[in-house]
PDB file of C-alpha atoms in Angstrom:
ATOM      1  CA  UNK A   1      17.640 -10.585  -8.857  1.00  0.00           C
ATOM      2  CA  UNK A   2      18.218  -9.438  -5.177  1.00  0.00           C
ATOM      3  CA  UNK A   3      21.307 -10.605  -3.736  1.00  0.00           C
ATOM      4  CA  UNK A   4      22.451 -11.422  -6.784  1.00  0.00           C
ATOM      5  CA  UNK A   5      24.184  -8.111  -8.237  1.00  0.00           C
ATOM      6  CA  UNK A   6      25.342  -5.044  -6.319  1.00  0.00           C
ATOM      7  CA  UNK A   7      22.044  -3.868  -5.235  1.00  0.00           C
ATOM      8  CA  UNK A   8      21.484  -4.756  -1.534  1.00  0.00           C
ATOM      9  CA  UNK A   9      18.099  -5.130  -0.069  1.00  0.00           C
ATOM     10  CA  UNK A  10      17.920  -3.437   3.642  1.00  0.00           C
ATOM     11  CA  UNK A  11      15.862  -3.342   6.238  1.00  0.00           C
ATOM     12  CA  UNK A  12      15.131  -0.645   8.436  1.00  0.00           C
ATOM     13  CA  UNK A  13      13.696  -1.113  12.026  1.00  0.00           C
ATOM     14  CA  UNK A  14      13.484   1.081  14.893  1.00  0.00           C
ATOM     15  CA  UNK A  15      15.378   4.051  15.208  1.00  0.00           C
ATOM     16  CA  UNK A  16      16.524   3.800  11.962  1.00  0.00           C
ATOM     17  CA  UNK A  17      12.815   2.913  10.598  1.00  0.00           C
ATOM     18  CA  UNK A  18      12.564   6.586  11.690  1.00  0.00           C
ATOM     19  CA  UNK A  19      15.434   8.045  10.408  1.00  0.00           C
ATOM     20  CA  UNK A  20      14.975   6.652   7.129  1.00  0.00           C
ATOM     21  CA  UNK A  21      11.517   8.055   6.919  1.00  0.00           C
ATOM     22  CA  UNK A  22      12.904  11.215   7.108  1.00  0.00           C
ATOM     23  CA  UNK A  23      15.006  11.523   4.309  1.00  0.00           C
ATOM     24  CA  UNK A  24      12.039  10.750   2.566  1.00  0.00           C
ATOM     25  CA  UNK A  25      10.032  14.147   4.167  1.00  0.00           C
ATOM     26  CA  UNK A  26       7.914  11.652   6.193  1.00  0.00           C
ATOM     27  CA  UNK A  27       7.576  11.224  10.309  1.00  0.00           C
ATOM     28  CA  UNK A  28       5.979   7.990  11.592  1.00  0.00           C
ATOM     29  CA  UNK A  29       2.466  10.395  12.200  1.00  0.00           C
ATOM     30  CA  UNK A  30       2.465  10.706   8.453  1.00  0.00           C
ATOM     31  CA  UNK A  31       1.959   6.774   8.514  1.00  0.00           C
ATOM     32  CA  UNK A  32      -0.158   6.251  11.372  1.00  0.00           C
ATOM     33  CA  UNK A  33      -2.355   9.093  10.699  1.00  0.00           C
ATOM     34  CA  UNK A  34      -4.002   8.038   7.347  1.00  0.00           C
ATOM     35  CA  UNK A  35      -4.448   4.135   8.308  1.00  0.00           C
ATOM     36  CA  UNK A  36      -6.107   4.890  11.542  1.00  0.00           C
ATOM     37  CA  UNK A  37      -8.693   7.269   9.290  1.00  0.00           C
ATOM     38  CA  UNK A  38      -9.002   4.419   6.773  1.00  0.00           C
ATOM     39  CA  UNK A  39      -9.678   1.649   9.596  1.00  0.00           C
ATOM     40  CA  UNK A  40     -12.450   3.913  10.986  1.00  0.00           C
ATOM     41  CA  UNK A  41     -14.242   4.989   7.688  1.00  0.00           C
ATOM     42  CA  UNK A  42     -13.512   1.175   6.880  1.00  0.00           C
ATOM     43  CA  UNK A  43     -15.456  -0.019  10.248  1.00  0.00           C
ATOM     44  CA  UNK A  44     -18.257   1.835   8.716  1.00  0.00           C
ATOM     45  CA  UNK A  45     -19.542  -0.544   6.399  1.00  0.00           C
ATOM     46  CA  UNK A  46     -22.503  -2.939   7.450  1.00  0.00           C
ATOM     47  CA  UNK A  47     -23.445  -6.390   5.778  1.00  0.00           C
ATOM     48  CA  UNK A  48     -26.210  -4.353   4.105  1.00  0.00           C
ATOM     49  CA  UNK A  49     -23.234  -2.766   1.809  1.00  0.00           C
ATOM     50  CA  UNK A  50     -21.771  -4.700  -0.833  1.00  0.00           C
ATOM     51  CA  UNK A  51     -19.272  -7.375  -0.526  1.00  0.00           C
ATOM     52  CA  UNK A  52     -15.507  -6.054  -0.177  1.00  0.00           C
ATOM     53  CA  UNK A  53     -16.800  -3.035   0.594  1.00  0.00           C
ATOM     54  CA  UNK A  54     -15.035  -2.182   3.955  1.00  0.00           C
ATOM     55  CA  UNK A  55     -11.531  -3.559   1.935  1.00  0.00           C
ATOM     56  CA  UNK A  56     -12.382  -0.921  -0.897  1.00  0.00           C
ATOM     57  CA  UNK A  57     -12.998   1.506   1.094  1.00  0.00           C
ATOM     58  CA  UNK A  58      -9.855   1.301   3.426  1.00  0.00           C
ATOM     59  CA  UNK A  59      -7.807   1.312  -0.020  1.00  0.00           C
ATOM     60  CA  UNK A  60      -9.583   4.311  -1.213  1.00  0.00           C
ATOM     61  CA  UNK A  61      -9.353   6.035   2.349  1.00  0.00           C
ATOM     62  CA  UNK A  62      -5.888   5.572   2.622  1.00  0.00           C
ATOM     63  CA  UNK A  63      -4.671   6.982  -0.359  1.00  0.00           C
ATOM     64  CA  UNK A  64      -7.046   9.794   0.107  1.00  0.00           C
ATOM     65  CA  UNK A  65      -5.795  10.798   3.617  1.00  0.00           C
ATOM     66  CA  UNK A  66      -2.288  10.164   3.185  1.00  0.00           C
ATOM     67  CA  UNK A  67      -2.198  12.352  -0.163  1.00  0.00           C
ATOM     68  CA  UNK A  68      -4.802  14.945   1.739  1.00  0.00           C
ATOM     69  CA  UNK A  69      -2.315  15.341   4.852  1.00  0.00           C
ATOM     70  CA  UNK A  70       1.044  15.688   3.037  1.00  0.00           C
ATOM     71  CA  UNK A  71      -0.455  17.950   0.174  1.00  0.00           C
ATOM     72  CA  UNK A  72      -1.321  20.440   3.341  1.00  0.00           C
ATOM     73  CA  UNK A  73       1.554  19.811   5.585  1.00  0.00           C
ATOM     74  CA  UNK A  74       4.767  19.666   2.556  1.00  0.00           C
ATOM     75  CA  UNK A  75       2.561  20.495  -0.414  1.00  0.00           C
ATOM     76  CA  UNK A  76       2.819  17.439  -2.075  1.00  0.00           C
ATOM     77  CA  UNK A  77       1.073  16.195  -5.559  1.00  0.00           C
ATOM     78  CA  UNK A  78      -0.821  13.524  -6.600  1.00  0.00           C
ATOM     79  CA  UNK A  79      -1.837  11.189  -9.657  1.00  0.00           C
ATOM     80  CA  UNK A  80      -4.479   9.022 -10.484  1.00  0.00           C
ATOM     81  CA  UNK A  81      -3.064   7.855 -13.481  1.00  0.00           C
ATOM     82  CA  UNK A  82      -3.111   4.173 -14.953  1.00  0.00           C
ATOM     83  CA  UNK A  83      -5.736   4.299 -12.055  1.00  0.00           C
ATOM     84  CA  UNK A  84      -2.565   4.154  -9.515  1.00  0.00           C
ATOM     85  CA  UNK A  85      -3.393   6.642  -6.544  1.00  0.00           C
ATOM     86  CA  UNK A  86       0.360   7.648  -5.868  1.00  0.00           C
ATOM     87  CA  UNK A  87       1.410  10.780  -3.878  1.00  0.00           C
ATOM     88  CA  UNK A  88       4.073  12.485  -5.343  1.00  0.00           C
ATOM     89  CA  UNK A  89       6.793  14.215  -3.635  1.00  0.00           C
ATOM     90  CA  UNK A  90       7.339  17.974  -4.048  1.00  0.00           C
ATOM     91  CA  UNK A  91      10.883  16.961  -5.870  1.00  0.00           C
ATOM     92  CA  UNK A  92       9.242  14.618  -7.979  1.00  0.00           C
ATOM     93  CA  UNK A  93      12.158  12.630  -7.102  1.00  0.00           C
ATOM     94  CA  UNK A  94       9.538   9.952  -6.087  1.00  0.00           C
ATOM     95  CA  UNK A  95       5.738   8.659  -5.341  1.00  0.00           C
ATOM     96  CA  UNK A  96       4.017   6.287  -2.797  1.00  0.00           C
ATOM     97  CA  UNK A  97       1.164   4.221  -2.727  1.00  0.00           C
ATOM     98  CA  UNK A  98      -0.856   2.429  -0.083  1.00  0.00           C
ATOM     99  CA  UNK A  99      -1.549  -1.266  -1.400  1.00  0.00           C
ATOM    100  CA  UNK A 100      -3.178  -4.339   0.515  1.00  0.00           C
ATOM    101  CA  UNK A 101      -0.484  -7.470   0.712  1.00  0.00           C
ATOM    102  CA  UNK A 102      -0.599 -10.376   2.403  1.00  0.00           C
ATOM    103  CA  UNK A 103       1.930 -12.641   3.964  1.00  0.00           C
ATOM    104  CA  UNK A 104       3.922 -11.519   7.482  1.00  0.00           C
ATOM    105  CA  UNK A 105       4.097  -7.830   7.152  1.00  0.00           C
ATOM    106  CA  UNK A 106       6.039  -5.843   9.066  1.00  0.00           C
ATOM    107  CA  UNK A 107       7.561  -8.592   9.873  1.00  0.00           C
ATOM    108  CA  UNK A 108      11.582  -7.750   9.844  1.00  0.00           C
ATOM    109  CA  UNK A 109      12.745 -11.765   9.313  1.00  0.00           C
ATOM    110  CA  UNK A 110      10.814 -12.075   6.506  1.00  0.00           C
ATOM    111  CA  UNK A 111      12.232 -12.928   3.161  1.00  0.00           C
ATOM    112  CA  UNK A 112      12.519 -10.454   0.758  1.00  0.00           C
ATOM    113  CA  UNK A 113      11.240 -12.595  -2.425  1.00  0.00           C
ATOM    114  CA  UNK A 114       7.876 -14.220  -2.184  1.00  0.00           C
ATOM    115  CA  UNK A 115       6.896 -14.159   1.463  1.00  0.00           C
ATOM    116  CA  UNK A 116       5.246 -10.759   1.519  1.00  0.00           C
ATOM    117  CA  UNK A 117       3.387  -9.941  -1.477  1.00  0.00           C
ATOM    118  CA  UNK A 118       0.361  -7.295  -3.424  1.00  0.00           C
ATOM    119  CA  UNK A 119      -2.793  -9.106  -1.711  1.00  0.00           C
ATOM    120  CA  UNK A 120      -4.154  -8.827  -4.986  1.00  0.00           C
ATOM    121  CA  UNK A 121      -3.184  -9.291  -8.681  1.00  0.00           C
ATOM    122  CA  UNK A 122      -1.591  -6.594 -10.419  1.00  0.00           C
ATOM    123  CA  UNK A 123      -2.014  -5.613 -14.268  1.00  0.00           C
ATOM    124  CA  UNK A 124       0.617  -4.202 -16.542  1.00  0.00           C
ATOM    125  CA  UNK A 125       0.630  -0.914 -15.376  1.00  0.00           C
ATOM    126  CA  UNK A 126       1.958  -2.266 -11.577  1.00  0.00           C
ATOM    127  CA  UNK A 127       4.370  -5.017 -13.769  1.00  0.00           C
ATOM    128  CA  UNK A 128       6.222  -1.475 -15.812  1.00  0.00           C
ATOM    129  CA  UNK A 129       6.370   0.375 -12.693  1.00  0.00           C
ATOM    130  CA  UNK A 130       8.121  -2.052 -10.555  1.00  0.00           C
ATOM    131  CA  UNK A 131      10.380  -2.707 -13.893  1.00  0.00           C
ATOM    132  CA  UNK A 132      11.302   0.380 -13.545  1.00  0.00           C
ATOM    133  CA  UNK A 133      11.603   0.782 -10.405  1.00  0.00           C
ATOM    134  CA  UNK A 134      13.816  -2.077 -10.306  1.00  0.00           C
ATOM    135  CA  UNK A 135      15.991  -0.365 -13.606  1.00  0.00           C
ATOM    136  CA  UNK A 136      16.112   2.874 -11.855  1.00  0.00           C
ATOM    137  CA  UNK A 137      17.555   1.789  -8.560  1.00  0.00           C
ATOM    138  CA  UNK A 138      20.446   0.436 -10.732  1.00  0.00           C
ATOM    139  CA  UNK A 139      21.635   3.307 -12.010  1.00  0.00           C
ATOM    140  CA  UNK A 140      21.884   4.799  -8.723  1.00  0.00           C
ATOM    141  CA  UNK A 141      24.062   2.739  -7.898  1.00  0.00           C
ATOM    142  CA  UNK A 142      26.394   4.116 -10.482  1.00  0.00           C
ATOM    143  CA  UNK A 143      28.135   7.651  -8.656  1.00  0.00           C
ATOM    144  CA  UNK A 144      26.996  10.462 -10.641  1.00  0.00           C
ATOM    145  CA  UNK A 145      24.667   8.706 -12.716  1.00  0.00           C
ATOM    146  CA  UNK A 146      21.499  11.062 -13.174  1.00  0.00           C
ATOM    147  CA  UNK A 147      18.338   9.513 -14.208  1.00  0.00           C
ATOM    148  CA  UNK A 148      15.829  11.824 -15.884  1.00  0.00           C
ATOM    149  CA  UNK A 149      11.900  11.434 -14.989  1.00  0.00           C
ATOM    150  CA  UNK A 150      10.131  12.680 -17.627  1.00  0.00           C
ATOM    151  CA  UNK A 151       6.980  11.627 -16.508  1.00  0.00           C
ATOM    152  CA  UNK A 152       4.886  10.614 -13.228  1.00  0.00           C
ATOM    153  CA  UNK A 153       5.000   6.924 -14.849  1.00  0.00           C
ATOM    154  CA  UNK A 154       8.259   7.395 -14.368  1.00  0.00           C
ATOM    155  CA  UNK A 155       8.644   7.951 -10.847  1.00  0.00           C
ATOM    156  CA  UNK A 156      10.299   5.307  -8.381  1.00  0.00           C
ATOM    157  CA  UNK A 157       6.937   3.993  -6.087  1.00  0.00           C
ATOM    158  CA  UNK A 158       7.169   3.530  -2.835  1.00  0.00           C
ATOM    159  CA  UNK A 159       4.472   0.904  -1.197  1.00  0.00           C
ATOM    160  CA  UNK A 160       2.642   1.496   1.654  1.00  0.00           C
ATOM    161  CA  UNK A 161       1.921  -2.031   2.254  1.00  0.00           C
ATOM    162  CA  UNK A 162      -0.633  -2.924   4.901  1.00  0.00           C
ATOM    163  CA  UNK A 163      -2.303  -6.041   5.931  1.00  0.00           C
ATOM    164  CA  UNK A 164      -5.148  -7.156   8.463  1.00  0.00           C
ATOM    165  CA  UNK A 165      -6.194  -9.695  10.306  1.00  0.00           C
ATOM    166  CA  UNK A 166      -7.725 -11.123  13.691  1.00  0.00           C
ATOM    167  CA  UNK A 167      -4.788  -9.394  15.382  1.00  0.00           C
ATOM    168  CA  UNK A 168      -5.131  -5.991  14.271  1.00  0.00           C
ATOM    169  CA  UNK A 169      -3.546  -3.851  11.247  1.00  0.00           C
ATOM    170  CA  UNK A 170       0.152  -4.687  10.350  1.00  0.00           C
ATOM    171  CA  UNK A 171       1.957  -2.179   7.849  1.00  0.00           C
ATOM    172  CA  UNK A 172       5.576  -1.250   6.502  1.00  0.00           C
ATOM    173  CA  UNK A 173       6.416   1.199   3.345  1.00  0.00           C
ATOM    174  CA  UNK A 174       8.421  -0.637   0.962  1.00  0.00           C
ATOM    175  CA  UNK A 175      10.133  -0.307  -2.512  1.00  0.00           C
ATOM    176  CA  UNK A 176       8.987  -2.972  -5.551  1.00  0.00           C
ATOM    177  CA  UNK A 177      11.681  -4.091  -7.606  1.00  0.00           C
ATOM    178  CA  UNK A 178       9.749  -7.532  -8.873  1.00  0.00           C
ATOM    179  CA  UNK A 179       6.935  -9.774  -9.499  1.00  0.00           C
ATOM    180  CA  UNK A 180       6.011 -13.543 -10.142  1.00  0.00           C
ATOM    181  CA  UNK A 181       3.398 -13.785 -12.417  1.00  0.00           C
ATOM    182  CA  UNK A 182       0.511 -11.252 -11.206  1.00  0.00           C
ATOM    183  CA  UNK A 183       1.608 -10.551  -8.164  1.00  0.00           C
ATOM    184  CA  UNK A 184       4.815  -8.364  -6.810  1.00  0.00           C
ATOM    185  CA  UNK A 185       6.649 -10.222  -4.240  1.00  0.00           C
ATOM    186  CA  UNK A 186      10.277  -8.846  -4.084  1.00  0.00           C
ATOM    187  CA  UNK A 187      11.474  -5.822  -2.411  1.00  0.00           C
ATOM    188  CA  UNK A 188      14.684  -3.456  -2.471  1.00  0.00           C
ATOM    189  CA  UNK A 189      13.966  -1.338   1.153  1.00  0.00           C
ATOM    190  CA  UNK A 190      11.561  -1.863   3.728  1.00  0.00           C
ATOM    191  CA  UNK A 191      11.027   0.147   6.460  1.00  0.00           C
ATOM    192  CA  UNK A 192       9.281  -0.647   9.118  1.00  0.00           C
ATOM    193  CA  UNK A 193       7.959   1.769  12.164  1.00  0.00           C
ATOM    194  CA  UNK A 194       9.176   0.484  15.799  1.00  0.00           C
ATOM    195  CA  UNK A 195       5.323   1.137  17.237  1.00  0.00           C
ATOM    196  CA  UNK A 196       2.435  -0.236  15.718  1.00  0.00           C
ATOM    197  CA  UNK A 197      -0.593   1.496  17.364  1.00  0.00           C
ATOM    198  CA  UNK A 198      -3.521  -0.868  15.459  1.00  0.00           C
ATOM    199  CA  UNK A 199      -3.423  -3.682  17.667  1.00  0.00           C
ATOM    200  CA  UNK A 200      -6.424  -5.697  18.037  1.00  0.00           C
ATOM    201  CA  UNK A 201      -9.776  -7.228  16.474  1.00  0.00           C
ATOM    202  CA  UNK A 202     -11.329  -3.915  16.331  1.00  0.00           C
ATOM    203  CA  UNK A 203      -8.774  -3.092  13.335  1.00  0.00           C
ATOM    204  CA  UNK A 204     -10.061  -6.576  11.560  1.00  0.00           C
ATOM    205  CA  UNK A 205     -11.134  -5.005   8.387  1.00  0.00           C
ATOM    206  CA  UNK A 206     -10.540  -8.383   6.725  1.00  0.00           C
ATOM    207  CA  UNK A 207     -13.508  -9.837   9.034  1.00  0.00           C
ATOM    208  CA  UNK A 208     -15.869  -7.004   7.479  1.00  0.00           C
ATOM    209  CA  UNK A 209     -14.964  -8.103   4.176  1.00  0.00           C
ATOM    210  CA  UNK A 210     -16.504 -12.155   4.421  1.00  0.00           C
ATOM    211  CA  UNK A 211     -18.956 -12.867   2.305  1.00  0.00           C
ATOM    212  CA  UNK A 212     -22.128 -13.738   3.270  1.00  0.00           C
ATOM    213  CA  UNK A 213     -24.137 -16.073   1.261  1.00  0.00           C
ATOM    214  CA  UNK A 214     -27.213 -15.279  -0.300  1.00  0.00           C
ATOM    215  CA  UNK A 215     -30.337 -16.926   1.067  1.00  0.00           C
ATOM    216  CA  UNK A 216     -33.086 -17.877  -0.999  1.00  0.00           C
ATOM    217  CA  UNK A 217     -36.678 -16.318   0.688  1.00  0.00           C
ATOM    218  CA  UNK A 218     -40.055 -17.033  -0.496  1.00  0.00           C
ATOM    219  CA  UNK A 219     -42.988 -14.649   0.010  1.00  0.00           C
ATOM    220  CA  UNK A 220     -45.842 -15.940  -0.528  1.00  0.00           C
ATOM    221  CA  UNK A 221     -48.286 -13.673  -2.922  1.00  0.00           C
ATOM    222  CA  UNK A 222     -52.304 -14.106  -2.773  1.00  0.00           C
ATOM    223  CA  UNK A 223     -53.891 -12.506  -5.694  1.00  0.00           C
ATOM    224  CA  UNK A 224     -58.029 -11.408  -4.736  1.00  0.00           C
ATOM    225  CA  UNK A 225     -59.731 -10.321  -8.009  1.00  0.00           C
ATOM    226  CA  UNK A 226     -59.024 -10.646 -11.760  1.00  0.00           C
ATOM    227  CA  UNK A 227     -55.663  -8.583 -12.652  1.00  0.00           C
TER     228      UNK A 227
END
């Protein structure tokens, strides 16, 4: 458990929000740039498409642009498997992953076990790679202590977490190292960005995603003539 071995969960904020982004090959634009594509192709569903479509889509979108822009910029991979969009770093020293959460994100007082956690439940694919994401950091710990990746399954994940609500989009990209029952809830590292540029109800993808309840409509039919 966090705080309960040698592993100690940080936060970063501000200045050094920025300066640990870039040890990971990321600038803050890298962040911003693929939510604020997602929150307009999001905006872009109607009440004519189905329900949890604008949600869907802004998942989708995310992934897509963030993978899109750093396979260009840094050349950058990208895997699809155990249906888990992650980008993967050139090094494959490690991947990220833009999930929904809920809770206060980006919020730099919250705790780090079971206030912020995957807006949605998570299968056993999610539940190995936070195990090992959890089992990995650990041995880092350990000086000179290598840890082989044979596979992309194998890669420490990186969450891009974002949430929204009447207030706009809130965000931060944070590493998994548990979950409670379906959900993961506990984090080793967050970072998050001193500016947040998706302020307001126009980034309320949430409020495109209410459901709107069918409504029973009679049309009255007059048949003229034998069938």
């Amino acid at each position: 458990m966090i705080g309960e071995d040698s592993m100690e969960a940080v936060c970063h904020v501000g200045d050094d929000a920025v300066q640990r982004l870039h040890t990971l090959g990321l600038v803050p634009d890298d962040v911003y740039a693929p939510l604020g594509k997602a929150s307009a192709e999001a905006r872009l569903a109607t009440e004519l498409d189905s329900p949890g479509m604008a949600g869907y889509t802004f998942w989708s979108r995310c992934n897509r642009f963030f993978r899109e822009q750093m396979q260009e910029k840094a050349g950058w991979g990208y895997s699809n498997s155990q249906q888990i969009l992650r980008c993967l770093h050139p090094t494959d020293g490690f991947a990220i992953t833009a999930v929904s959460a809920s809770g206060p994100v980006g919020d730099e007082k919250a705790a780090w076990s079971g206030a912020i956690r995957t807006k949605n439940p998570k299968g056993p694919a999610v539940a190995r790679l936070v195990q090992r994401n959890e089992e990995q950091l650990a041995l880092f710990q350990i000086p000179g202590q290598r840890v082989e990746v044979p596979d992309v399954n194998e890669l420490p994940t990186w969450f891009l977490l974002y949430k929204s609500t009447k207030e706009g989009l809130s965000f931060e990209l944070s590493m998994p190292v548990q979950m409670h029952g379906k959900y993961v809830d506990t984090w080793r590292e967050r970072i998050i960005l001193p500016e947040n540029p998706f302020r307001g109800p126009e980034f309320d993808i949430k409020r495109l995603d209410e459901v709107v309840e069918d409504v029973a409509v009679e049309v009255p039919v007059e048949f003229k003539g034998a069938i």
